[in-house]
Short mmCIF file of C-alpha atoms in Angstrom, two decimals:
data_model
loop_
_atom_site.label_atom_id
_atom_site.label_comp_id
_atom_site.label_asym_id
_atom_site.label_seq_id
_atom_site.Cartn_x
_atom_site.Cartn_y
_atom_site.Cartn_z
CA MET A 1303 19.80 -31.62 -50.16
CA SER A 1304 23.11 -32.22 -48.44
CA ASP A 1305 23.81 -31.83 -44.74
CA VAL A 1306 26.16 -28.92 -45.33
CA ASN A 1307 23.34 -26.92 -46.88
CA THR A 1308 20.95 -27.67 -44.04
CA LYS A 1309 23.51 -26.41 -41.58
CA LYS A 1310 24.16 -23.28 -43.61
CA LEU A 1311 20.45 -22.42 -43.56
CA ILE A 1312 20.71 -21.99 -39.80
CA THR A 1313 24.24 -20.60 -39.44
CA ASP A 1314 24.36 -18.14 -42.35
CA PRO A 1315 21.74 -15.75 -40.97
CA LEU A 1316 23.64 -15.72 -37.67
CA SER A 1317 26.65 -14.07 -39.25
CA ASP A 1318 27.31 -13.51 -42.96
CA ASN A 1319 23.67 -13.12 -43.95
CA ASN A 1320 22.30 -11.63 -40.73
CA PRO A 1321 18.86 -10.14 -41.32
CA ILE A 1322 19.58 -6.97 -39.32
CA THR A 1323 23.24 -6.19 -39.98
CA VAL A 1324 23.55 -7.51 -43.55
CA GLN A 1325 20.06 -7.60 -45.04
CA ILE A 1326 19.19 -4.43 -43.02
CA LEU A 1327 15.67 -5.70 -42.28
CA GLY A 1328 13.68 -5.49 -39.05
CA VAL A 1329 15.69 -2.55 -37.75
CA CYS A 1330 12.62 -0.71 -36.42
CA SER A 1331 11.78 -3.23 -33.74
CA ALA A 1332 15.47 -3.74 -33.00
CA LEU A 1333 15.53 -0.09 -31.95
CA ALA A 1334 12.29 -0.17 -30.01
CA VAL A 1335 12.22 -3.31 -27.87
CA THR A 1336 15.86 -3.63 -26.86
CA GLY A 1337 15.67 -1.53 -23.68
CA ASN A 1338 16.14 -4.64 -21.58
CA ILE A 1339 17.06 -8.27 -22.08
CA ALA A 1340 13.69 -9.80 -21.19
CA ASN A 1341 11.89 -7.82 -23.90
CA ALA A 1342 14.57 -8.58 -26.48
CA LEU A 1343 14.40 -12.29 -25.65
CA VAL A 1344 10.61 -12.58 -25.95
CA MET A 1345 10.59 -10.53 -29.14
CA GLY A 1346 13.35 -12.73 -30.59
CA VAL A 1347 11.44 -15.91 -29.78
CA ALA A 1348 8.17 -14.49 -31.14
CA VAL A 1349 9.74 -13.42 -34.44
CA THR A 1350 11.55 -16.77 -34.79
CA LEU A 1351 8.27 -18.66 -34.36
CA VAL A 1352 6.39 -16.44 -36.78
CA THR A 1353 9.14 -16.54 -39.44
CA ALA A 1354 9.56 -20.31 -39.17
CA PHE A 1355 5.89 -21.22 -39.33
CA SER A 1356 4.92 -18.66 -41.95
CA ASN A 1357 7.81 -19.94 -44.10
CA LEU A 1358 6.58 -23.50 -43.57
CA THR A 1359 2.97 -22.65 -44.42
CA ILE A 1360 3.71 -20.56 -47.49
CA SER A 1361 6.27 -23.05 -48.78
CA SER A 1362 3.76 -25.91 -48.48
CA LEU A 1363 1.19 -23.90 -50.40
CA ARG A 1364 3.59 -22.29 -52.88
CA ASN A 1365 2.37 -24.29 -55.89
CA TYR A 1366 -1.27 -23.49 -55.18
CA ILE A 1367 -1.10 -19.78 -54.31
CA PRO A 1368 -2.39 -17.65 -57.22
CA GLY A 1369 0.47 -15.38 -58.32
CA ARG A 1370 -1.64 -12.24 -58.42
CA ILE A 1371 -2.67 -12.39 -54.77
CA ARG A 1372 0.43 -13.98 -53.29
CA LEU A 1373 1.34 -10.94 -51.16
CA ILE A 1374 -2.17 -10.87 -49.69
CA VAL A 1375 -1.97 -14.58 -48.89
CA GLN A 1376 1.43 -14.07 -47.26
CA LEU A 1377 0.13 -11.20 -45.16
CA VAL A 1378 -2.92 -13.18 -44.02
CA VAL A 1379 -0.71 -16.07 -42.90
CA ILE A 1380 1.69 -13.72 -41.06
CA ALA A 1381 -1.14 -11.76 -39.43
CA ALA A 1382 -2.85 -14.94 -38.26
CA LEU A 1383 0.36 -16.29 -36.72
CA VAL A 1384 1.16 -12.99 -35.03
CA THR A 1385 -2.35 -12.85 -33.58
CA LEU A 1386 -1.84 -16.36 -32.20
CA VAL A 1387 1.46 -15.37 -30.58
CA GLY A 1388 -0.13 -12.23 -29.12
CA GLU A 1389 -3.09 -14.14 -27.65
CA ALA A 1390 -0.81 -16.83 -26.23
CA LEU A 1391 1.35 -14.18 -24.54
CA LYS A 1392 -1.72 -12.50 -23.05
CA ALA A 1393 -2.87 -15.83 -21.66
CA PHE A 1394 0.44 -17.21 -20.38
CA ALA A 1395 2.75 -14.22 -19.84
CA TYR A 1396 0.45 -11.28 -19.19
CA ASP A 1397 3.05 -8.91 -17.75
CA LEU A 1398 5.35 -9.38 -20.73
CA SER A 1399 2.52 -8.90 -23.19
CA LYS A 1400 1.66 -5.64 -21.43
CA GLU A 1401 5.23 -4.46 -21.71
CA LEU A 1402 5.63 -5.43 -25.38
CA SER A 1403 2.07 -4.30 -26.18
CA VAL A 1404 2.07 -2.83 -29.67
CA TYR A 1405 5.36 -4.38 -30.74
CA ILE A 1406 3.92 -7.89 -30.92
CA GLY A 1407 1.28 -6.68 -33.36
CA LEU A 1408 3.97 -4.90 -35.31
CA ILE A 1409 5.73 -8.21 -36.09
CA ILE A 1410 3.23 -8.27 -38.96
CA THR A 1411 5.09 -5.38 -40.54
CA ASN A 1412 8.55 -6.75 -39.68
CA CYS A 1413 10.27 -6.88 -43.05
CA ILE A 1414 12.22 -10.01 -42.10
CA VAL A 1415 9.09 -12.16 -42.13
CA MET A 1416 7.75 -11.11 -45.50
CA GLY A 1417 11.26 -10.76 -46.91
CA ARG A 1418 11.99 -14.43 -46.19
CA LEU A 1419 8.65 -15.51 -47.62
CA GLU A 1420 9.30 -13.77 -50.91
CA ALA A 1421 13.02 -14.52 -51.11
CA PHE A 1422 13.02 -18.11 -49.89
CA ALA A 1423 9.75 -19.84 -49.07
CA MET A 1424 8.09 -19.14 -52.45
CA GLY A 1425 10.87 -21.05 -54.22
CA ASN A 1426 11.94 -23.81 -51.83
CA LYS A 1427 10.59 -26.96 -50.22
CA PRO A 1428 8.89 -26.81 -46.79
CA LEU A 1429 11.71 -28.23 -44.62
CA PRO A 1430 14.50 -25.95 -45.88
CA SER A 1431 12.06 -23.03 -45.67
CA PHE A 1432 11.25 -23.87 -42.07
CA LEU A 1433 14.98 -23.99 -41.22
CA ASP A 1434 15.59 -20.75 -43.08
CA GLY A 1435 12.87 -19.16 -40.96
CA ILE A 1436 14.43 -20.43 -37.76
CA GLY A 1437 17.90 -19.29 -38.85
CA ASN A 1438 16.74 -15.79 -39.72
CA GLY A 1439 14.69 -15.53 -36.54
CA LEU A 1440 17.72 -16.54 -34.49
CA GLY A 1441 19.95 -14.10 -36.38
CA TYR A 1442 17.48 -11.35 -35.51
CA ALA A 1443 17.24 -12.51 -31.89
CA ALA A 1444 21.04 -12.59 -31.56
CA ILE A 1445 21.39 -8.92 -32.51
CA LEU A 1446 18.46 -7.97 -30.25
CA LEU A 1447 20.10 -9.74 -27.33
CA ILE A 1448 23.47 -8.06 -27.86
CA VAL A 1449 21.84 -4.62 -28.07
CA GLY A 1450 19.50 -5.40 -25.16
CA THR A 1451 22.36 -6.53 -22.91
CA ILE A 1452 24.44 -3.42 -23.59
CA ARG A 1453 21.46 -1.08 -23.15
CA GLU A 1454 20.17 -2.67 -19.95
CA LEU A 1455 23.63 -2.86 -18.34
CA PHE A 1456 24.66 0.70 -19.06
CA GLY A 1457 21.21 2.29 -19.08
CA THR A 1458 19.87 0.94 -15.82
CA GLY A 1459 22.89 -0.83 -14.31
CA SER A 1460 21.18 -4.20 -14.26
CA LEU A 1461 21.03 -7.47 -16.20
CA LEU A 1462 17.69 -9.31 -16.42
CA GLY A 1463 16.47 -7.05 -13.63
CA PHE A 1464 19.38 -7.82 -11.26
CA THR A 1465 21.20 -4.63 -10.32
CA PHE A 1466 24.97 -4.54 -10.79
CA PHE A 1467 25.77 -0.83 -10.79
CA GLY A 1468 24.49 2.25 -9.01
CA GLU A 1469 23.32 3.08 -5.52
CA GLU A 1470 21.02 0.08 -5.25
CA ALA A 1471 23.66 -2.44 -6.28
CA PHE A 1472 24.58 -5.12 -3.71
CA HIS A 1473 22.97 -3.02 -0.97
CA ASN A 1474 22.85 -6.00 1.38
CA ILE A 1475 26.42 -7.23 0.86
CA SER A 1476 28.58 -5.10 3.14
CA PHE A 1477 32.02 -5.38 1.50
CA LEU A 1478 30.60 -4.48 -1.94
CA LYS A 1479 28.45 -1.67 -0.60
CA HIS A 1480 30.86 1.11 -1.44
CA GLY A 1481 33.43 1.73 -4.09
CA PHE A 1482 33.56 0.51 -7.65
CA PHE A 1483 29.97 -0.57 -8.22
CA HIS A 1484 28.59 2.61 -6.71
CA ALA A 1485 30.68 5.06 -8.65
CA PHE A 1486 28.67 4.24 -11.78
CA PHE A 1487 26.09 6.67 -13.12
CA HIS A 1488 23.35 5.38 -15.39
CA ASN A 1489 23.68 6.54 -18.96
CA GLY A 1490 20.37 8.15 -19.91
CA LEU A 1491 21.12 7.82 -23.62
CA MET A 1492 21.22 4.03 -23.37
CA VAL A 1493 17.63 4.01 -22.14
CA LEU A 1494 16.40 5.68 -25.33
CA PRO A 1495 15.89 3.79 -28.60
CA ILE A 1496 18.49 6.07 -30.17
CA ALA A 1497 21.26 4.15 -28.39
CA SER A 1498 20.41 1.11 -30.52
CA ILE A 1499 21.30 2.99 -33.69
CA PHE A 1500 24.83 3.51 -32.40
CA ILE A 1501 25.19 -0.05 -31.13
CA ILE A 1502 23.86 -1.65 -34.32
CA GLY A 1503 26.07 0.71 -36.33
CA ILE A 1504 29.12 -0.41 -34.39
CA ILE A 1505 28.17 -4.10 -34.83
CA ILE A 1506 27.85 -3.55 -38.59
CA TRP A 1507 31.23 -1.79 -38.64
CA ILE A 1508 32.98 -4.60 -36.74
CA GLN A 1509 31.35 -7.28 -38.88
CA ARG A 1510 32.37 -5.62 -42.15
CA SER A 1511 35.91 -4.94 -41.07
CA LYS A 1512 36.27 -8.65 -40.30
CA ASN A 1513 34.63 -9.84 -43.50
CA GLN A 1514 35.52 -7.53 -46.41
CA GLU A 1515 33.21 -9.43 -48.77
CA LEU A 1516 30.22 -7.83 -47.08
CA VAL A 1517 31.38 -4.33 -47.97
CA ASP A 1518 29.27 -2.93 -50.78
CA ILE A 1519 31.56 -0.80 -52.91
CA SER A 1520 29.14 -0.06 -55.74
CA MET B 833 -4.86 -26.51 -63.17
CA ASN B 834 -4.74 -22.83 -64.06
CA THR B 835 -3.91 -21.14 -60.78
CA ASN B 836 -4.22 -17.71 -62.38
CA SER B 837 -7.87 -17.84 -63.43
CA ASN B 838 -10.33 -15.54 -61.70
CA GLY B 839 -12.44 -18.43 -60.44
CA TYR B 840 -9.46 -20.17 -58.85
CA THR B 841 -8.26 -16.95 -57.22
CA LEU B 842 -11.67 -16.20 -55.72
CA GLY B 843 -12.09 -19.78 -54.56
CA PHE B 844 -8.63 -19.76 -52.94
CA LEU B 845 -9.43 -16.52 -51.11
CA ALA B 846 -12.78 -17.83 -49.88
CA ILE B 847 -11.27 -21.02 -48.47
CA MET B 848 -8.39 -19.11 -46.90
CA VAL B 849 -10.73 -16.68 -45.15
CA VAL B 850 -12.85 -19.49 -43.74
CA VAL B 851 -9.89 -21.55 -42.53
CA VAL B 852 -7.89 -18.68 -41.02
CA GLY B 853 -10.95 -16.97 -39.55
CA GLY B 854 -12.20 -20.20 -38.02
CA ALA B 855 -8.82 -21.04 -36.51
CA LEU B 856 -8.43 -17.59 -34.96
CA ALA B 857 -11.96 -17.59 -33.56
CA LEU B 858 -11.36 -21.01 -32.04
CA VAL B 859 -8.11 -19.97 -30.35
CA SER B 860 -9.55 -16.68 -29.18
CA SER B 861 -12.55 -18.30 -27.51
CA ALA B 862 -10.39 -21.04 -26.00
CA LEU B 863 -7.98 -18.53 -24.41
CA LYS B 864 -10.56 -15.93 -23.39
CA PRO B 865 -11.19 -17.22 -19.83
CA THR B 866 -7.43 -17.29 -19.08
CA ILE B 867 -6.90 -13.80 -20.49
CA ASP B 868 -9.90 -12.38 -18.61
CA ALA B 869 -8.57 -13.90 -15.38
CA ASN B 870 -5.16 -12.29 -16.02
CA VAL B 871 -6.71 -8.87 -16.60
CA LEU B 872 -8.84 -9.18 -13.46
CA LEU B 873 -5.88 -10.25 -11.35
CA ASP B 874 -3.80 -7.38 -12.72
CA THR B 875 -6.52 -4.88 -11.77
CA ARG B 876 -6.97 -6.36 -8.31
CA THR B 877 -3.20 -6.40 -7.73
CA LYS B 878 -3.04 -2.69 -8.50
CA ILE B 879 -5.96 -1.98 -6.16
CA MET B 880 -4.39 -4.03 -3.34
CA LYS B 881 -0.99 -2.42 -3.93
CA SER B 882 -2.50 1.02 -3.35
CA LEU B 883 -4.64 -0.09 -0.38
CA LEU B 884 -1.93 -1.98 1.49
CA ALA B 885 1.10 0.25 0.80
CA LEU B 886 3.47 -2.58 1.66
CA SER B 887 7.24 -2.33 1.79
CA GLU B 888 9.13 -3.13 -1.40
CA GLU B 889 10.17 -6.61 -0.21
CA ASP B 890 6.65 -7.48 0.91
CA GLU B 891 5.22 -6.27 -2.38
CA SER B 892 7.30 -8.74 -4.35
CA SER B 893 6.93 -11.64 -1.92
CA LYS B 894 3.43 -11.29 -0.46
CA LEU B 895 1.32 -10.10 -3.37
CA THR B 896 0.73 -13.52 -4.92
CA ALA B 897 -2.35 -14.30 -6.98
CA ASN B 898 -3.89 -16.28 -4.11
CA PHE B 899 -3.28 -13.55 -1.54
CA VAL B 900 -4.62 -10.78 -3.78
CA ASN B 901 -7.78 -12.67 -4.71
CA SER B 902 -8.61 -13.86 -1.20
CA GLU B 903 -7.88 -10.48 0.44
CA TYR B 904 -9.87 -8.66 -2.23
CA GLU B 905 -12.87 -10.95 -1.99
CA LYS B 906 -12.87 -10.96 1.83
CA ASN B 907 -12.16 -7.36 2.75
CA VAL B 908 -12.78 -5.08 -0.23
CA LYS B 909 -16.20 -3.59 -0.86
CA ALA B 910 -16.47 -2.09 -4.35
CA TYR B 911 -19.27 0.38 -5.08
CA LEU B 912 -20.15 3.29 -7.38
CA VAL B 913 -20.68 6.83 -6.14
CA ASP B 914 -22.21 9.74 -8.05
CA TYR B 915 -20.78 13.25 -8.28
CA ASN B 916 -22.50 14.21 -5.01
CA GLY B 917 -20.60 11.44 -3.26
CA ASP B 918 -23.67 9.26 -2.58
CA VAL B 919 -23.46 5.53 -3.08
CA VAL B 920 -25.73 4.66 -6.03
CA GLU B 921 -24.68 1.06 -6.74
CA GLU B 922 -23.73 -1.28 -3.90
CA LYS B 923 -21.78 -3.41 -6.33
CA ILE B 924 -19.91 -2.38 -9.47
CA PRO B 925 -21.88 -3.86 -12.40
CA ALA B 926 -19.91 -5.95 -14.89
CA THR B 927 -20.98 -3.54 -17.65
CA TYR B 928 -19.41 -0.52 -15.91
CA ASP B 929 -16.23 0.75 -17.56
CA PHE B 930 -14.42 3.64 -15.85
CA ARG B 931 -12.50 4.52 -19.02
CA LYS B 932 -15.68 4.75 -21.11
CA GLU B 933 -17.46 6.70 -18.39
CA MET B 934 -14.67 9.29 -18.18
CA LYS B 935 -14.30 9.67 -21.93
CA ASP B 936 -18.03 9.95 -22.60
CA ALA B 937 -18.19 13.60 -23.70
CA SER B 938 -21.98 13.60 -24.00
CA LYS B 939 -22.36 13.08 -20.24
CA PRO B 940 -21.59 16.04 -17.93
CA LEU B 941 -19.35 15.31 -14.95
CA GLU B 942 -22.33 15.74 -12.61
CA ASN B 943 -24.05 12.69 -14.18
CA LYS B 944 -21.07 10.35 -14.11
CA LEU B 945 -20.46 7.50 -11.69
CA PHE B 946 -17.12 6.77 -10.04
CA PRO B 947 -15.85 3.55 -8.47
CA VAL B 948 -14.66 3.32 -4.86
CA TYR B 949 -12.87 0.30 -3.38
CA GLU B 950 -13.35 0.28 0.38
CA TYR B 951 -10.94 -1.89 2.34
CA THR B 952 -11.59 -2.76 5.97
CA ASN B 953 -8.72 -3.97 8.14
CA ASN B 954 -8.99 -4.15 11.96
CA GLY B 955 -11.96 -1.80 11.84
CA GLU B 956 -9.99 0.80 9.94
CA LYS B 957 -11.15 1.83 6.48
CA THR B 958 -9.09 2.73 3.43
CA TYR B 959 -10.56 3.98 0.15
CA ALA B 960 -9.01 3.35 -3.26
CA LEU B 961 -10.07 5.72 -6.04
CA GLN B 962 -9.51 5.06 -9.71
CA MET B 963 -7.39 7.45 -11.78
CA LEU B 964 -7.09 8.08 -15.50
CA GLY B 965 -4.80 10.56 -17.21
CA LEU B 966 -2.46 11.28 -20.09
CA GLY B 967 1.27 10.60 -20.13
CA LEU B 968 3.70 11.53 -22.87
CA TRP B 969 2.72 8.94 -25.47
CA ASP B 970 -0.52 7.42 -24.28
CA GLU B 971 -2.85 6.88 -21.38
CA ILE B 972 -1.63 6.55 -17.79
CA ASN B 973 -3.88 5.16 -15.08
CA GLY B 974 -3.86 3.78 -11.58
CA TYR B 975 -5.37 3.83 -8.12
CA ILE B 976 -4.84 6.17 -5.19
CA ALA B 977 -5.79 4.96 -1.72
CA LEU B 978 -6.75 7.41 1.03
CA LYS B 979 -6.84 6.70 4.76
CA GLU B 980 -9.99 6.91 6.86
CA ASP B 981 -9.74 10.74 7.10
CA LYS B 982 -10.08 10.79 3.26
CA LYS B 983 -7.19 13.26 3.10
CA THR B 984 -3.97 11.36 3.73
CA ILE B 985 -2.64 9.13 0.98
CA LYS B 986 -2.16 5.53 2.05
CA GLY B 987 -0.62 4.24 -1.17
CA VAL B 988 -0.68 4.49 -4.96
CA ALA B 989 -0.33 2.15 -7.92
CA PHE B 990 0.27 3.29 -11.48
CA ASP B 991 0.15 1.73 -14.88
CA HIS B 992 0.78 3.03 -18.38
CA LYS B 993 0.36 2.03 -22.00
CA GLY B 994 3.41 3.37 -23.75
CA GLU B 995 5.68 5.57 -21.62
CA THR B 996 9.41 5.48 -22.42
CA PRO B 997 11.14 2.57 -20.66
CA GLY B 998 13.66 3.88 -18.13
CA LEU B 999 12.14 7.38 -18.12
CA GLY B 1000 8.37 7.85 -17.97
CA ALA B 1001 7.76 4.14 -17.47
CA GLU B 1002 9.56 4.44 -14.12
CA LEU B 1003 6.24 5.62 -12.65
CA VAL B 1004 5.39 2.02 -11.82
CA LYS B 1005 8.54 1.66 -9.67
CA TYR B 1006 8.34 1.48 -5.90
CA LYS B 1007 10.97 4.19 -5.48
CA PHE B 1008 8.66 6.73 -7.12
CA ARG B 1009 5.41 5.49 -5.59
CA LYS B 1010 6.63 5.46 -1.98
CA GLN B 1011 7.00 9.25 -2.06
CA PHE B 1012 3.19 9.50 -2.11
CA PHE B 1013 2.73 7.47 1.07
CA ASN B 1014 1.40 9.45 4.07
CA GLN B 1015 1.25 12.79 2.26
CA SER B 1016 -1.94 14.83 2.57
CA LEU B 1017 -3.87 15.82 -0.56
CA PHE B 1018 -5.40 18.85 1.18
CA ASP B 1019 -4.23 21.67 3.44
CA THR B 1020 -5.76 22.35 6.88
CA ASN B 1021 -8.56 24.42 5.27
CA GLY B 1022 -9.52 21.53 3.01
CA ASN B 1023 -8.17 23.07 -0.20
CA TYR B 1024 -6.31 20.89 -2.66
CA ASP B 1025 -2.63 21.19 -1.84
CA PHE B 1026 -0.50 18.55 -3.52
CA VAL B 1027 1.89 18.59 -6.41
CA VAL B 1028 4.05 16.17 -8.36
CA TYR B 1029 6.80 18.63 -9.19
CA LYS B 1030 9.40 18.70 -11.88
CA ALA B 1031 12.54 16.98 -10.70
CA GLY B 1032 14.41 19.09 -8.18
CA LYS B 1033 11.97 22.03 -8.10
CA LEU B 1034 10.65 21.60 -4.57
CA PRO B 1035 7.70 23.91 -3.79
CA ALA B 1036 8.07 26.45 -0.98
CA ASN B 1037 5.95 24.51 1.55
CA GLY B 1038 8.09 21.41 1.04
CA LYS B 1039 5.08 19.23 0.21
CA GLY B 1040 4.66 17.00 -2.79
CA VAL B 1041 6.35 14.31 -4.81
CA ASP B 1042 9.62 14.64 -6.70
CA GLY B 1043 8.80 13.89 -10.36
CA LEU B 1044 10.53 11.53 -12.74
CA ALA B 1045 13.90 12.76 -13.97
CA GLY B 1046 13.95 12.99 -17.75
CA ALA B 1047 10.18 12.63 -18.04
CA THR B 1048 8.70 16.09 -17.54
CA LEU B 1049 5.55 15.44 -19.57
CA THR B 1050 4.78 12.16 -17.78
CA THR B 1051 5.40 13.97 -14.47
CA ASN B 1052 2.97 16.71 -15.47
CA GLY B 1053 0.49 14.03 -16.55
CA ILE B 1054 0.64 12.35 -13.14
CA ASP B 1055 0.24 15.70 -11.38
CA ALA B 1056 -2.83 16.52 -13.49
CA MET B 1057 -4.26 13.02 -13.03
CA VAL B 1058 -4.07 13.16 -9.20
CA LYS B 1059 -5.55 16.66 -9.20
CA HIS B 1060 -8.39 15.58 -11.50
CA THR B 1061 -9.11 12.56 -9.30
CA ALA B 1062 -9.38 14.79 -6.21
CA GLU B 1063 -11.73 17.03 -8.22
CA ILE B 1064 -14.17 14.36 -9.44
CA TYR B 1065 -14.32 12.63 -6.04
CA LYS B 1066 -14.37 15.85 -3.98
CA ASN B 1067 -17.96 15.49 -2.72
CA PHE B 1068 -17.34 11.88 -1.74
CA LEU B 1069 -14.17 12.93 0.10
CA ASN B 1070 -15.98 15.69 1.97
CA LYS B 1071 -18.63 13.32 3.37
#
């Protein structure tokens, strides 16, 4: 395996083979947990870990897994890893685990994870599979972060909990107290998961207008 | 080796179950003490938030794990009262679960037990009562603390399982909670007189809490939850 290929395993899913905007996988959670940046970040990290290590595990076992039960084996590995991530969050970041609650468990049904196992890990060696998992996890996290940033900024006027717009913005800095930052009204639509559909749609549009090869004309 | 034979498949499954099950059990038991401590601290923080009714700055700076635990252990007395308002258990047993108790349909309200967290500060008492209700998507819960007269609200703390972020989930925010502070749950005749009203629809007597904009059902859920809490604790509050 050449170095160019190794690099492509990580960089491809970030743009031309992005799991959300090109493979159209994992859209459900991209709509649900992108209300603010902190949630998007933790979810991105969690999915990256699960995808990478499930790819590694399945790829190491690929020659021993009986063909007839391979989907069951894949699911067991994913479910076990997701449970580990969930327990670790509860122990070391309790507030975040409360906020993400059901969505951590739902990583099990995130199509990216199983999609990569079937499409890549079952037919490739452990190291490339591991990198493919990391690449796809990062590609997913990148979209989540973009959507999360836009939604948090315009929905609640803050970034990572720090308020930029609205009546509470800079309330202890006198020369910024009035004017531009206060004239902003929070956009209620951005708070709802529905906003993500529009944002992801626009990202897909921009990406395809830049790279015509991605346009499916069939 | 034939990896498609029945024997191989069954053997593979058996080993996989043992390995994965063992690993998960190991991790779960290793992390259990940490998780239990987190849950306990979270509960105590909510109780102290309602009892102390601090300012927003103090809430974020003072309510550290050490402060909450030491203040709770030193000055909070937790006990169970029955429907008549009499103390039946001087300490809340570890087996007691408020959620289970409230949802137990086979037990009439008159036979249920309710927790009270009594906080003493400079000789003055404050009582935190536990609340449980329904929001838009799932359960909402929290604590409401009443001053020594058992009528005036000292503070509140809310939590939820799945309210919409930015809308219903705003119930945990200080801006919403501070509206409860120093309001009376009852009128001068002792009748329940408190409402969490739909945004902007102020009742004629000017009393109550302005609900969450864009979250009518969560607002209604909070209103019903506070009312229900006053109902189940009414005999305790009249003592």
